[in-house]
C-alpha positions as YAML, in Angstrom:
chain: A
units: angstrom
residues:
- id: 1
  name: UNK
  ca: [0.00, 0.00, 0.00]
- id: 2
  name: UNK
  ca: [1.40, 3.42, -0.98]
- id: 3
  name: UNK
  ca: [2.27, 6.00, 1.66]
- id: 4
  name: UNK
  ca: [-0.16, 8.92, 1.64]
- id: 5
  name: UNK
  ca: [1.16, 12.50, 1.68]
- id: 6
  name: UNK
  ca: [-0.74, 15.77, 2.15]
- id: 7
  name: UNK
  ca: [0.98, 18.77, 0.51]
- id: 8
  name: UNK
  ca: [-0.15, 22.22, 1.71]
- id: 9
  name: UNK
  ca: [1.07, 25.26, -0.23]
- id: 10
  name: UNK
  ca: [-0.55, 28.35, -1.74]
- id: 11
  name: UNK
  ca: [1.77, 28.31, -4.78]
- id: 12
  name: UNK
  ca: [0.38, 26.23, -7.64]
- id: 13
  name: UNK
  ca: [3.82, 25.66, -9.14]
- id: 14
  name: UNK
  ca: [5.07, 24.16, -5.88]
- id: 15
  name: UNK
  ca: [2.00, 21.92, -5.62]
- id: 16
  name: UNK
  ca: [2.53, 20.64, -9.17]
- id: 17
  name: UNK
  ca: [6.27, 20.11, -8.62]
- id: 18
  name: UNK
  ca: [5.82, 18.15, -5.42]
- id: 19
  name: UNK
  ca: [2.86, 16.13, -6.68]
- id: 20
  name: UNK
  ca: [4.76, 15.10, -9.82]
- id: 21
  name: UNK
  ca: [7.89, 14.02, -7.95]
- id: 22
  name: UNK
  ca: [6.09, 12.28, -5.10]
- id: 23
  name: UNK
  ca: [3.71, 10.37, -7.37]
- id: 24
  name: UNK
  ca: [6.67, 9.39, -9.54]
- id: 25
  name: UNK
  ca: [8.12, 7.69, -6.44]
- id: 26
  name: UNK
  ca: [4.85, 5.84, -5.81]
- id: 27
  name: UNK
  ca: [3.33, 8.03, -3.09]
- id: 28
  name: UNK
  ca: [-0.38, 8.81, -2.95]
- id: 29
  name: UNK
  ca: [-0.68, 12.62, -2.92]
- id: 30
  name: UNK
  ca: [-3.45, 14.89, -1.69]
- id: 31
  name: UNK
  ca: [-3.13, 18.70, -1.81]
- id: 32
  name: UNK
  ca: [-4.56, 21.83, -0.22]
- id: 33
  name: UNK
  ca: [-3.95, 25.48, -1.24]
- id: 34
  name: UNK
  ca: [-4.43, 26.96, 2.24]
- id: 35
  name: UNK
  ca: [-4.66, 26.15, 5.93]
- id: 36
  name: UNK
  ca: [-8.45, 26.03, 6.15]
- id: 37
  name: UNK
  ca: [-8.78, 23.48, 3.34]
- id: 38
  name: UNK
  ca: [-5.87, 21.51, 4.78]
- id: 39
  name: UNK
  ca: [-7.50, 21.20, 8.20]
- id: 40
  name: UNK
  ca: [-10.77, 20.08, 6.61]
- id: 41
  name: UNK
  ca: [-8.96, 17.31, 4.73]
- id: 42
  name: UNK
  ca: [-6.89, 16.35, 7.77]
- id: 43
  name: UNK
  ca: [-10.07, 16.17, 9.82]
- id: 44
  name: UNK
  ca: [-11.53, 13.43, 7.65]
- id: 45
  name: UNK
  ca: [-8.40, 11.65, 6.37]
- id: 46
  name: UNK
  ca: [-5.27, 10.15, 7.85]
- id: 47
  name: UNK
  ca: [-1.88, 10.72, 6.21]
- id: 48
  name: UNK
  ca: [1.55, 9.15, 6.61]
- id: 49
  name: UNK
  ca: [3.27, 12.51, 6.09]
- id: 50
  name: UNK
  ca: [2.32, 16.19, 5.79]
- id: 51
  name: UNK
  ca: [4.40, 18.73, 3.83]
- id: 52
  name: UNK
  ca: [3.42, 22.20, 5.00]
- id: 53
  name: UNK
  ca: [4.37, 25.66, 3.71]
- id: 54
  name: UNK
  ca: [4.84, 28.31, 6.41]
- id: 55
  name: UNK
  ca: [4.17, 31.55, 4.53]
- id: 56
  name: UNK
  ca: [0.53, 31.26, 3.47]
- id: 57
  name: UNK
  ca: [-2.17, 33.95, 3.51]
- id: 58
  name: UNK
  ca: [-4.78, 33.77, 6.24]
- id: 59
  name: UNK
  ca: [-3.69, 30.89, 8.43]
- id: 60
  name: UNK
  ca: [0.07, 30.36, 8.24]
- id: 61
  name: UNK
  ca: [1.88, 27.05, 8.55]
- id: 62
  name: UNK
  ca: [2.69, 27.52, 12.23]
- id: 63
  name: UNK
  ca: [-1.01, 27.85, 13.11]
- id: 64
  name: UNK
  ca: [-1.91, 24.88, 10.91]
- id: 65
  name: UNK
  ca: [0.74, 22.79, 12.66]
- id: 66
  name: UNK
  ca: [-0.57, 23.76, 16.10]
- id: 67
  name: UNK
  ca: [-4.08, 22.69, 15.16]
- id: 68
  name: UNK
  ca: [-2.90, 19.44, 13.56]
- id: 69
  name: UNK
  ca: [-1.03, 18.52, 16.75]
- id: 70
  name: UNK
  ca: [-4.26, 18.75, 18.76]
- id: 71
  name: UNK
  ca: [-6.11, 16.39, 16.41]
- id: 72
  name: UNK
  ca: [-6.07, 12.74, 17.61]
- id: 73
  name: UNK
  ca: [-5.37, 11.43, 14.09]
- id: 74
  name: UNK
  ca: [-2.31, 13.61, 13.60]
- id: 75
  name: UNK
  ca: [-0.59, 13.66, 16.99]
- id: 76
  name: UNK
  ca: [2.18, 11.52, 15.51]
- id: 77
  name: UNK
  ca: [1.97, 12.31, 11.79]
- id: 78
  name: UNK
  ca: [5.40, 13.53, 10.58]
- id: 79
  name: UNK
  ca: [5.40, 17.14, 9.32]
- id: 80
  name: UNK
  ca: [7.97, 18.77, 7.02]
- id: 81
  name: UNK
  ca: [7.94, 22.58, 6.92]
- id: 82
  name: UNK
  ca: [8.66, 24.39, 3.65]
- id: 83
  name: UNK
  ca: [9.77, 28.01, 3.85]
- id: 84
  name: UNK
  ca: [11.66, 30.80, 2.14]
- id: 85
  name: UNK
  ca: [12.47, 32.31, 5.53]
- id: 86
  name: UNK
  ca: [15.98, 31.92, 6.87]
- id: 87
  name: UNK
  ca: [17.08, 32.05, 10.48]
- id: 88
  name: UNK
  ca: [17.67, 30.03, 13.63]
- id: 89
  name: UNK
  ca: [14.60, 31.43, 15.41]
- id: 90
  name: UNK
  ca: [12.29, 30.36, 12.59]
- id: 91
  name: UNK
  ca: [13.81, 26.89, 12.69]
- id: 92
  name: UNK
  ca: [13.45, 26.54, 16.45]
- id: 93
  name: UNK
  ca: [9.86, 27.81, 16.39]
- id: 94
  name: UNK
  ca: [8.90, 25.31, 13.72]
- id: 95
  name: UNK
  ca: [10.48, 22.38, 15.54]
- id: 96
  name: UNK
  ca: [9.00, 23.43, 18.88]
- id: 97
  name: UNK
  ca: [5.54, 23.10, 17.37]
- id: 98
  name: UNK
  ca: [6.20, 19.48, 16.47]
- id: 99
  name: UNK
  ca: [7.63, 19.59, 12.96]
- id: 100
  name: UNK
  ca: [10.00, 16.76, 12.03]
- id: 101
  name: UNK
  ca: [12.05, 18.59, 9.41]
- id: 102
  name: UNK
  ca: [12.53, 22.03, 7.92]
- id: 103
  name: UNK
  ca: [13.42, 22.61, 4.25]
- id: 104
  name: UNK
  ca: [14.17, 25.97, 2.66]
- id: 105
  name: UNK
  ca: [12.91, 27.10, -0.73]
- id: 106
  name: UNK
  ca: [13.79, 26.93, -3.57]
- id: 107
  name: UNK
  ca: [13.12, 23.23, -3.19]
- id: 108
  name: UNK
  ca: [15.39, 20.59, -4.61]
- id: 109
  name: UNK
  ca: [13.12, 17.61, -5.45]
- id: 110
  name: UNK
  ca: [16.03, 15.24, -4.88]
- id: 111
  name: UNK
  ca: [16.70, 16.62, -1.38]
- id: 112
  name: UNK
  ca: [13.01, 16.64, -0.49]
- id: 113
  name: UNK
  ca: [12.48, 13.05, -1.62]
- id: 114
  name: UNK
  ca: [15.51, 11.95, 0.38]
- id: 115
  name: UNK
  ca: [14.07, 13.60, 3.49]
- id: 116
  name: UNK
  ca: [10.63, 12.10, 2.86]
- id: 117
  name: UNK
  ca: [12.07, 8.60, 2.49]
- id: 118
  name: UNK
  ca: [14.19, 9.00, 5.62]
- id: 119
  name: UNK
  ca: [11.28, 10.23, 7.75]
- id: 120
  name: UNK
  ca: [8.89, 7.50, 6.59]
- id: 121
  name: UNK
  ca: [11.57, 4.85, 7.05]
- id: 122
  name: UNK
  ca: [12.26, 6.14, 10.57]
- id: 123
  name: UNK
  ca: [8.53, 6.16, 11.34]
- id: 124
  name: UNK
  ca: [8.27, 2.51, 10.34]
- id: 125
  name: UNK
  ca: [11.33, 1.61, 12.42]
- id: 126
  name: UNK
  ca: [9.94, 3.40, 15.49]
- id: 127
  name: UNK
  ca: [6.60, 1.63, 15.16]
- id: 128
  name: UNK
  ca: [8.31, -1.76, 14.89]
- id: 129
  name: UNK
  ca: [10.65, -1.02, 17.82]
- id: 130
  name: UNK
  ca: [7.90, 0.25, 20.10]
- id: 131
  name: UNK
  ca: [5.68, -2.71, 19.21]
- id: 132
  name: UNK
  ca: [8.38, -5.13, 20.31]
- id: 133
  name: UNK
  ca: [10.14, -3.55, 23.31]
- id: 134
  name: UNK
  ca: [8.62, -0.28, 24.49]
- id: 135
  name: UNK
  ca: [5.81, -0.35, 27.05]
- id: 136
  name: UNK
  ca: [2.71, 1.46, 25.89]
- id: 137
  name: UNK
  ca: [2.34, 3.08, 29.30]
- id: 138
  name: UNK
  ca: [5.30, 4.24, 31.39]
- id: 139
  name: UNK
  ca: [4.72, 5.07, 35.06]
- id: 140
  name: UNK
  ca: [7.54, 6.83, 36.89]
- id: 141
  name: UNK
  ca: [7.76, 9.41, 39.68]
- id: 142
  name: UNK
  ca: [4.17, 10.59, 39.48]
- id: 143
  name: UNK
  ca: [4.19, 10.62, 35.68]
- id: 144
  name: UNK
  ca: [2.05, 8.44, 33.45]
- id: 145
  name: UNK
  ca: [3.30, 8.55, 29.86]
- id: 146
  name: UNK
  ca: [1.06, 6.83, 27.33]
- id: 147
  name: UNK
  ca: [2.96, 6.14, 24.10]
- id: 148
  name: UNK
  ca: [-0.10, 4.88, 22.28]
- id: 149
  name: UNK
  ca: [-2.16, 8.07, 22.43]
- id: 150
  name: UNK
  ca: [0.64, 10.57, 23.20]
- id: 151
  name: UNK
  ca: [-0.74, 11.73, 26.54]
- id: 152
  name: UNK
  ca: [1.08, 12.68, 29.74]
- id: 153
  name: UNK
  ca: [-0.52, 12.67, 33.17]
- id: 154
  name: UNK
  ca: [1.39, 14.75, 35.74]
- id: 155
  name: UNK
  ca: [0.38, 13.93, 39.32]
- id: 156
  name: UNK
  ca: [-3.18, 13.18, 38.26]
- id: 157
  name: UNK
  ca: [-3.55, 16.05, 35.79]
- id: 158
  name: UNK
  ca: [-3.35, 15.48, 32.03]
- id: 159
  name: UNK
  ca: [-1.01, 17.93, 30.28]
- id: 160
  name: UNK
  ca: [-0.66, 18.54, 26.54]
- id: 161
  name: UNK
  ca: [2.81, 17.95, 25.08]
- id: 162
  name: UNK
  ca: [3.54, 18.64, 21.38]
- id: 163
  name: UNK
  ca: [5.05, 15.69, 19.55]
- id: 164
  name: UNK
  ca: [8.75, 16.43, 20.02]
- id: 165
  name: UNK
  ca: [8.35, 17.44, 23.65]
- id: 166
  name: UNK
  ca: [6.48, 14.18, 24.25]
- id: 167
  name: UNK
  ca: [9.11, 12.07, 22.48]
- id: 168
  name: UNK
  ca: [11.95, 13.77, 24.36]
- id: 169
  name: UNK
  ca: [10.29, 13.32, 27.76]
- id: 170
  name: UNK
  ca: [9.31, 9.71, 27.02]
- id: 171
  name: UNK
  ca: [12.83, 8.87, 25.83]
- id: 172
  name: UNK
  ca: [14.55, 10.35, 28.90]
- id: 173
  name: UNK
  ca: [12.03, 8.80, 31.31]
- id: 174
  name: UNK
  ca: [12.44, 5.39, 29.66]
- id: 175
  name: UNK
  ca: [16.20, 5.60, 30.33]
- id: 176
  name: UNK
  ca: [16.40, 6.88, 33.93]
- id: 177
  name: UNK
  ca: [19.85, 7.77, 35.23]
- id: 178
  name: UNK
  ca: [21.50, 7.69, 31.82]
- id: 179
  name: UNK
  ca: [23.10, 10.91, 30.59]
- id: 180
  name: UNK
  ca: [22.50, 11.92, 26.97]
- id: 181
  name: UNK
  ca: [24.38, 14.68, 25.19]
- id: 182
  name: UNK
  ca: [22.47, 17.26, 23.21]
- id: 183
  name: UNK
  ca: [23.87, 15.75, 20.01]
- id: 184
  name: UNK
  ca: [22.59, 12.30, 21.01]
- id: 185
  name: UNK
  ca: [19.14, 13.67, 21.77]
- id: 186
  name: UNK
  ca: [19.01, 15.57, 18.48]
- id: 187
  name: UNK
  ca: [19.95, 12.40, 16.63]
- id: 188
  name: UNK
  ca: [17.50, 10.14, 18.46]
- id: 189
  name: UNK
  ca: [14.50, 12.48, 18.55]
- id: 190
  name: UNK
  ca: [14.91, 14.59, 15.40]
- id: 191
  name: UNK
  ca: [17.06, 12.27, 13.25]
- id: 192
  name: UNK
  ca: [20.62, 12.62, 12.04]
- id: 193
  name: UNK
  ca: [19.88, 14.38, 8.76]
- id: 194
  name: UNK
  ca: [17.65, 17.12, 10.19]
- id: 195
  name: UNK
  ca: [19.53, 20.40, 10.41]
- id: 196
  name: UNK
  ca: [18.76, 21.70, 13.91]
- id: 197
  name: UNK
  ca: [20.89, 23.45, 16.52]
- id: 198
  name: UNK
  ca: [21.69, 22.22, 20.05]
- id: 199
  name: UNK
  ca: [19.67, 25.06, 21.53]
- id: 200
  name: UNK
  ca: [16.56, 23.32, 20.19]
- id: 201
  name: UNK
  ca: [17.02, 20.65, 22.88]
- id: 202
  name: UNK
  ca: [17.40, 23.29, 25.61]
- id: 203
  name: UNK
  ca: [14.21, 25.06, 24.49]
- id: 204
  name: UNK
  ca: [12.24, 21.80, 24.52]
- id: 205
  name: UNK
  ca: [13.58, 20.79, 27.95]
- id: 206
  name: UNK
  ca: [12.61, 24.19, 29.35]
- id: 207
  name: UNK
  ca: [9.05, 23.80, 28.07]
- id: 208
  name: UNK
  ca: [8.84, 20.24, 29.42]
- id: 209
  name: UNK
  ca: [10.00, 21.38, 32.86]
- id: 210
  name: UNK
  ca: [7.36, 24.12, 32.92]
- id: 211
  name: UNK
  ca: [4.65, 21.52, 32.33]
- id: 212
  name: UNK
  ca: [6.04, 19.05, 34.87]
- id: 213
  name: UNK
  ca: [5.72, 21.60, 37.67]
- id: 214
  name: UNK
  ca: [6.89, 20.06, 40.95]
- id: 215
  name: UNK
  ca: [8.31, 17.09, 39.03]
- id: 216
  name: UNK
  ca: [10.56, 19.29, 36.89]
- id: 217
  name: UNK
  ca: [13.68, 18.56, 38.93]
- id: 218
  name: UNK
  ca: [13.61, 14.97, 37.67]
- id: 219
  name: UNK
  ca: [15.05, 16.27, 34.40]
- id: 220
  name: UNK
  ca: [18.58, 17.11, 35.44]
- id: 221
  name: UNK
  ca: [21.06, 19.23, 33.51]
- id: 222
  name: UNK
  ca: [24.51, 17.63, 33.46]
- id: 223
  name: UNK
  ca: [26.77, 20.63, 32.99]
- id: 224
  name: UNK
  ca: [28.84, 20.55, 29.83]
- id: 225
  name: UNK
  ca: [27.23, 17.30, 28.69]
- id: 226
  name: UNK
  ca: [23.44, 17.22, 28.36]
- id: 227
  name: UNK
  ca: [20.46, 15.85, 30.29]
- id: 228
  name: UNK
  ca: [19.19, 12.83, 32.18]
- id: 229
  name: UNK
  ca: [16.01, 11.75, 33.90]
- id: 230
  name: UNK
  ca: [16.89, 11.37, 37.55]
- id: 231
  name: UNK
  ca: [14.80, 9.22, 39.88]
- id: 232
  name: UNK
  ca: [14.46, 11.10, 43.18]
- id: 233
  name: UNK
  ca: [13.38, 8.81, 46.00]
- id: 234
  name: UNK
  ca: [12.76, 11.53, 48.58]
- id: 235
  name: UNK
  ca: [12.24, 15.28, 48.76]
- id: 236
  name: UNK
  ca: [13.25, 17.68, 51.49]
...
C-alpha cells in the first residue's frame, strides 16, 4: 500500500512540482492550497506525512501545525515545513511546534524526496521497535506517559505535550539515570539528517519542565554534557 502524503502550499507551481515528484516515487498525494482546506482534509483523512508551507495567507503554517497537533489522528503524523524564511529562530519555532524537518525554498526535489524517504523509514522503524520492546504506558515518579495516544498525566492532571516534547520526555524517562548529550538527543528524537541546533534541545527541555511543575527537577542538567532523567526517591 502506498504511503499517503498531504501537501499544503498556496503556490500552484510548488504543488505541481511536489505532486509530480512524489507520485513518480509511488506516493499517494493529496493537496490543499491553504490552511483552512488543509484542516478540513486532515479532519476526515489520515496521512503518513504532511508537507506544509509556512508563509501562506490567512492561516500560516505555524497555526496549521498547532491545530494538527491537537487532532487525535495527527498527533504523531510527521510534518515537514517548507519556507523561504531563513534564520535560527524560525527553525526553532517550527520544531517546537512538532515539525520533524525544515526545508528551505527553492526546493530541490532530490533533497526533499531523500528527506521524505528518511522520515517515513524512521517512522516505520519506530513503530516496529515500540511494538516489540517499548511499554505502551510508562509510570515513573508521578508521571504516566502513554505512548499509544501521546498523553502525559502529571500527578493526576493530564497535560498537553507537542510531539517532540512528548518524544523527548518519554525517551529520557524510559532511560532513567542515563546521561544523553544534546547531540545524542538531536539524533534520536529529530534524526541525524535534520539540520537543527543544540539550543533546540534546551528550548524543549525548558518547556517540558514548565509543564512538569513540581516534578521538573527529575530532568537534570549535566553541565557541559546534556540531560538525564533522575529518579528522586525523597524530597526535602
